[in-house]
N, CA, C and O of each residue as an XYZ file, in Angstrom:
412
protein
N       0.849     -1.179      0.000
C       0.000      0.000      0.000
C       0.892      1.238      0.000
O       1.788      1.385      0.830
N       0.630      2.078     -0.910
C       1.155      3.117     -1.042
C       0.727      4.482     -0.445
O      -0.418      4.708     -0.835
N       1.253      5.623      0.456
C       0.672      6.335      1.278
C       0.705      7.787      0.134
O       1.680      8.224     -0.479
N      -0.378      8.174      0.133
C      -0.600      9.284     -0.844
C      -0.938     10.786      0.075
O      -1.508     10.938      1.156
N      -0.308     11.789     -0.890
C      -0.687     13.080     -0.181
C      -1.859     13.148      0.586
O      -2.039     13.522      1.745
N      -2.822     12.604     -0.494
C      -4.553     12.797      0.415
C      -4.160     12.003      1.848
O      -4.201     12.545      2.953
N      -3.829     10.816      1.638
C      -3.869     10.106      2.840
C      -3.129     10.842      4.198
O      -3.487     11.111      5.344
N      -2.136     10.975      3.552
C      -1.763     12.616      4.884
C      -2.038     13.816      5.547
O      -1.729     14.285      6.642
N      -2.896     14.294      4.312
C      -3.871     15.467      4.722
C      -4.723     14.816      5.492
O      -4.995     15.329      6.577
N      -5.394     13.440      5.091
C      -6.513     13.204      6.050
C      -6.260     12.807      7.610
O      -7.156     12.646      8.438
N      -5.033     12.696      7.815
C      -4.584     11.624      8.944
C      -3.928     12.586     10.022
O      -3.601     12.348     11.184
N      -3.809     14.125      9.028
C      -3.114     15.342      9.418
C      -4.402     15.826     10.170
O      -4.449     15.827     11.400
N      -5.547     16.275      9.308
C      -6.845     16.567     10.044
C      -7.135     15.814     11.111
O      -7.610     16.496     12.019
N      -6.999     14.260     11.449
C      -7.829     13.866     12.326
C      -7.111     14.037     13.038
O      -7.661     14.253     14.118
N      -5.685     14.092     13.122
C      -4.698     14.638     14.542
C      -4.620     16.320     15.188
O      -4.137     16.811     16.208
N      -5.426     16.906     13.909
C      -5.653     18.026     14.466
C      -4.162     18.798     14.276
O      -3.706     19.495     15.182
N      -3.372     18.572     12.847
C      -2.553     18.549     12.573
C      -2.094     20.149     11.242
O      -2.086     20.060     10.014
N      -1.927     20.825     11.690
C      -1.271     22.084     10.382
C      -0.364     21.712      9.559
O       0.521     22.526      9.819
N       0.023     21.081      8.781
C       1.182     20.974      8.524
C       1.359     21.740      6.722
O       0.446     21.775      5.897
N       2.954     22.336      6.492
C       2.869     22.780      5.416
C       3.208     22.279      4.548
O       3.693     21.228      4.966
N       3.302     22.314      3.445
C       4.009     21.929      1.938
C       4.780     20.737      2.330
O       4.421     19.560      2.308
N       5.900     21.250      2.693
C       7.359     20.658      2.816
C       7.208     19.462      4.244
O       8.027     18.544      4.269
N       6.384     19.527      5.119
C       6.009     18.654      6.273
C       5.184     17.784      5.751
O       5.070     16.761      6.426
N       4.432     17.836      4.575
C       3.599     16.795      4.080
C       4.002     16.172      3.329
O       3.699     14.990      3.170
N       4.960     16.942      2.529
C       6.013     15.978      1.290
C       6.760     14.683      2.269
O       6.730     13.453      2.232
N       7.211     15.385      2.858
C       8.391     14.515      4.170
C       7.302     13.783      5.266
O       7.529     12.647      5.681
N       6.480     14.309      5.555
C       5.528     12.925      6.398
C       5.319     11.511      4.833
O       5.568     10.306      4.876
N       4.951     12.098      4.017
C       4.484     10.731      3.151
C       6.046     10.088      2.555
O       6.027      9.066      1.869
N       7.213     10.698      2.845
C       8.347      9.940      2.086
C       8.812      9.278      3.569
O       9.654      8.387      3.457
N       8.459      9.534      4.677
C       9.007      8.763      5.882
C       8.008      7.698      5.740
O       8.493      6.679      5.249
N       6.488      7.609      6.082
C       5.544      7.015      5.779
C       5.364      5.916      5.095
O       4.689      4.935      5.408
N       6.166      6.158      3.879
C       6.338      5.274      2.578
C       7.366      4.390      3.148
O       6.947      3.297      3.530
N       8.447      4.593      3.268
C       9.323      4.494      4.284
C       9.802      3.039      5.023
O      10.612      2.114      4.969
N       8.438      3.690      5.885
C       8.020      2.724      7.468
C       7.756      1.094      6.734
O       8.373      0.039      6.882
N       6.385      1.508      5.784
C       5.856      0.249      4.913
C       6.793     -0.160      4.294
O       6.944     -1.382      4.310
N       7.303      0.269      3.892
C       8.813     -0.845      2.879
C       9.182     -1.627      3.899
O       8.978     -2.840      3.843
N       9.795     -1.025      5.005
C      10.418     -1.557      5.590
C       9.686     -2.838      6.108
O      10.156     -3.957      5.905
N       8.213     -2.576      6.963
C       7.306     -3.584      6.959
C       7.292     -4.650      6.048
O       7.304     -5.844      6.348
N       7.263     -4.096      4.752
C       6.972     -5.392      4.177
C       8.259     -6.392      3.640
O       8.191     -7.511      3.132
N       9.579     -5.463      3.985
C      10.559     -6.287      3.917
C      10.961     -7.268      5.327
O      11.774     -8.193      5.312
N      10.159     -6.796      6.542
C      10.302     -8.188      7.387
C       8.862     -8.767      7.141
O       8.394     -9.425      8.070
N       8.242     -8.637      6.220
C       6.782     -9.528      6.169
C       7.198    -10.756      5.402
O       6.368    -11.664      5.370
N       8.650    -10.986      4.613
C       9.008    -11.393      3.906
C      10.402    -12.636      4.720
O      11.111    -13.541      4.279
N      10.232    -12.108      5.802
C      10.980    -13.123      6.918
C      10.693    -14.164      7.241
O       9.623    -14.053      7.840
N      11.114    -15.548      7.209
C      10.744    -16.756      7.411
C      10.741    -17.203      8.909
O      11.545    -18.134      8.955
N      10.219    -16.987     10.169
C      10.232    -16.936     11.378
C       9.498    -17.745     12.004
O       9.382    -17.641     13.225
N       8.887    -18.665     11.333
C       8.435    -19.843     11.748
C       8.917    -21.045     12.911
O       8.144    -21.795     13.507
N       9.747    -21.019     12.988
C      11.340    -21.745     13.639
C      11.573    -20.581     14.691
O      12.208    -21.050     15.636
N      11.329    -19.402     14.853
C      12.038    -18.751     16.063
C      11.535    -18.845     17.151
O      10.341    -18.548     17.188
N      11.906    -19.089     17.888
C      11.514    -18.772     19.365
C      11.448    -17.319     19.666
O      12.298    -16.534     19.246
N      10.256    -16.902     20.525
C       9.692    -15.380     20.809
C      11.090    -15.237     22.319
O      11.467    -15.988     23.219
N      11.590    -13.249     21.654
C      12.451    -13.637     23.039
C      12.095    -13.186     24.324
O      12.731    -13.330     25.368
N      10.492    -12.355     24.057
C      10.381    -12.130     25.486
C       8.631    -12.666     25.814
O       7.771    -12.374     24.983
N       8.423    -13.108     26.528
C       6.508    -12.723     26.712
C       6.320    -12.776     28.183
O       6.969    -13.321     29.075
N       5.166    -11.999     28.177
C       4.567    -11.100     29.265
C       4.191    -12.553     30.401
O       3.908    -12.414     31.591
N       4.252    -13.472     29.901
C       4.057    -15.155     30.774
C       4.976    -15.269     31.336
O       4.992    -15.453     32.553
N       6.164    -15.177     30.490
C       7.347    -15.331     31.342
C       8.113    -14.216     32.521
O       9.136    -14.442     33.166
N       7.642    -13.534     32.537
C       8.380    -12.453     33.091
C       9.105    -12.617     34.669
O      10.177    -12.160     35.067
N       7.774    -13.706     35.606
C       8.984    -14.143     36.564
C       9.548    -15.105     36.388
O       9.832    -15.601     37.479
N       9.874    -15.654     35.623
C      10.801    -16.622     35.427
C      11.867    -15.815     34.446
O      12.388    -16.339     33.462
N      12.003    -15.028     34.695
C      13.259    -14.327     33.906
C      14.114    -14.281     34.821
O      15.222    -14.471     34.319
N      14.194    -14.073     36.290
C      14.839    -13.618     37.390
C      14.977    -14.879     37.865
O      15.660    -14.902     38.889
N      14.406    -16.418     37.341
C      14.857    -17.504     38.389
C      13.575    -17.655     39.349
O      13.496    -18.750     39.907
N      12.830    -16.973     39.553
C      11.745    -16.569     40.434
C      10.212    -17.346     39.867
O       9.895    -16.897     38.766
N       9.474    -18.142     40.274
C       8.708    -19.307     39.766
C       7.362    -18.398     40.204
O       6.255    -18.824     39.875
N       7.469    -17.202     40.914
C       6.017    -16.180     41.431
C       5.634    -15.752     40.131
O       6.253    -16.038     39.106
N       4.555    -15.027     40.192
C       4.039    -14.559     39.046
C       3.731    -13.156     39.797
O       3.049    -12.902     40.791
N       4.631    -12.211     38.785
C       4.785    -11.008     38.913
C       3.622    -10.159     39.250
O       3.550     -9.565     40.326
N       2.417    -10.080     38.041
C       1.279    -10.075     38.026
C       0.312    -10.173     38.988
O       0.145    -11.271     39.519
N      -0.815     -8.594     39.536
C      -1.175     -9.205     40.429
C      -2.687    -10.016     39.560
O      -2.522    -10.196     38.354
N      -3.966    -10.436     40.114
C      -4.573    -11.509     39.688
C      -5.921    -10.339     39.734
O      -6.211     -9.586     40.663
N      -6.582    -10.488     38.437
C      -7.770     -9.764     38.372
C      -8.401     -9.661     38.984
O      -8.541    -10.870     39.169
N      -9.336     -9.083     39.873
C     -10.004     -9.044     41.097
C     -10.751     -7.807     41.126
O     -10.057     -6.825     40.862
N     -12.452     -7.481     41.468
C     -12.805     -6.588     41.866
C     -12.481     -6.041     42.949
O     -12.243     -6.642     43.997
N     -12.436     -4.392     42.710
C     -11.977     -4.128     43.937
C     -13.158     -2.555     44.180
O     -13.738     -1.965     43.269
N     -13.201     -2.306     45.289
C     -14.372     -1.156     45.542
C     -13.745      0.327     44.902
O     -12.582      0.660     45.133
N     -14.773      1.248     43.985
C     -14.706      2.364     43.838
C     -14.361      3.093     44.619
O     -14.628      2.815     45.789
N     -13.550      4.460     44.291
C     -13.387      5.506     45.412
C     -14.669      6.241     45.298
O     -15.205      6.451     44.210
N     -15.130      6.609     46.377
C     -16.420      7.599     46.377
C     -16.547      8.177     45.514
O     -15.432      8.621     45.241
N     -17.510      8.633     44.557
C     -17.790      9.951     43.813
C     -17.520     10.988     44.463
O     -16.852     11.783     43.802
N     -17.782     11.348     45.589
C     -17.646     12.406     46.297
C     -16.161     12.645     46.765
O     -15.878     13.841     46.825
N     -15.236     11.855     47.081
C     -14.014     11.907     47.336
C     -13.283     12.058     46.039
O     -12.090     12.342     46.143
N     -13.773     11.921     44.851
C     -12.914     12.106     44.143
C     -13.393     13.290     43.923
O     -12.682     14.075     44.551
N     -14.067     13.745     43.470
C     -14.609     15.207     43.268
C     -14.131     16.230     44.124
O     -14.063     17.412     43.788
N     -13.741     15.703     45.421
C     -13.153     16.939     46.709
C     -11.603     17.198     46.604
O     -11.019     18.158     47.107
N     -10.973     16.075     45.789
C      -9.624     16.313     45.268
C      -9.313     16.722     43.489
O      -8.317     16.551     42.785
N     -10.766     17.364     43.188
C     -10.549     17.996     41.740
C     -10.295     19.445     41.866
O     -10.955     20.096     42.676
N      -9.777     19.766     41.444
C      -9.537     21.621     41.285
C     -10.804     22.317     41.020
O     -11.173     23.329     41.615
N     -11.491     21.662     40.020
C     -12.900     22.549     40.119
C     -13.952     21.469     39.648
O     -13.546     20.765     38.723
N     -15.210     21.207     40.102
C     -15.992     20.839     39.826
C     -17.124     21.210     39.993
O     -17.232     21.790     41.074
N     -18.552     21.125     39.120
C     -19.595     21.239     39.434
C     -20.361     20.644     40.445
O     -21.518     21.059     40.514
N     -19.945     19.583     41.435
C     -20.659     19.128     42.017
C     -21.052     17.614     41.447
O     -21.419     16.777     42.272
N     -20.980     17.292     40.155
C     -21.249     16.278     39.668
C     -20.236     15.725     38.639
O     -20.013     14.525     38.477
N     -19.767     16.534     38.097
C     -18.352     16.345     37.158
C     -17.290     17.253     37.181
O     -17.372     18.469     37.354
N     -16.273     16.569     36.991
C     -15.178     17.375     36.557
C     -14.885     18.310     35.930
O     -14.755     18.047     34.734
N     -14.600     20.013     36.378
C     -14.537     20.746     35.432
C     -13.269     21.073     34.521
O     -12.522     21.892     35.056
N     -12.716     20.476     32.856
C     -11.456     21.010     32.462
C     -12.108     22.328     31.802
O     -13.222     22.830     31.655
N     -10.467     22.648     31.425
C     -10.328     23.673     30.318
C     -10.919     22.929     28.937
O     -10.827     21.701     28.955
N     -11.361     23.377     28.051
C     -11.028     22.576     26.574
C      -9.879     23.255     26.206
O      -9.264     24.310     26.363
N      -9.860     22.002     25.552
C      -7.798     22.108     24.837
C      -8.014     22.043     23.065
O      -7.225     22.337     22.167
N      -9.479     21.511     23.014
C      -9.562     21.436     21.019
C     -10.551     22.401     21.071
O     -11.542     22.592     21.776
N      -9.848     23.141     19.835
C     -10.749     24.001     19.425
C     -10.296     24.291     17.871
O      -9.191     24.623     17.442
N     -11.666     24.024     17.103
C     -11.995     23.750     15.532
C     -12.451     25.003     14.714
O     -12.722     24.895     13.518
C-alpha cells in the first residue's frame, strides 16, 4: 500500500494537525518508508524462532517461579464524592477542564 498526499492530509486533520508543503512531502516519504520496511520483514521466514520475550514469562526471567502479576479481582470504587473533593474545580457532579480542542 502506497501512502498518498490525500492520505496525509486526512490523517493530518484527524490529529488536528497544520502541517505545510514541505512537512507533508516529508511525512508521506518517511511514511512510505516505514511500509517498505514492513513489508521487507513480512518477507521473513520466522516460523522456527523462538519469541524472546513474553509477558508469561516475566517471573521466570529472574529464576523466580512467582508470578509477577497481580490476579484480576474486583476491587471497591473511590467515592464519587471523594474524588470530586480532590478535583480543582468541579460542578458538584463532574469534573470541570479547560477545553484544549478548538476547531
Amino acid at each position: 500500500m502506497k501512502i498518498t498526499q490525500k492520505d496525509v492530509s486526512y490523517v493530518a486533520n484527524l490529529a488536528n494537525l497544520e502541517l505545510t508543503d514541505a512537512e507533508r512531502a516529508r511525512m508521506e516519504k518517511d511514511l512510505n518508508a516505514i511500509l517498505e520496511y514492513v513489508d521487507q520483514l513480512s518477507e521473513l521466514h520466522t516460523d522456527n524462532i523462538e519469541p524472546m520475550a513474553q509477558v508469561s514469562q516475566l517471573g521466570t526471567a529472574t529464576g523466580s517461579t512467582a508470578d509477577p502479576l497481580r490476579a484480576d479481582e474486583p476491587r471497591e470504587c473511590l467515592p464519587h464524592k471523594a474524588a470530586l473533593a480532590g478535583a480543582p474545580q468541579s460542578d458538584g457532579t463532574f469534573f470541570r477542564v479547560p477545553k484544549v480542542i478548538e476547531r
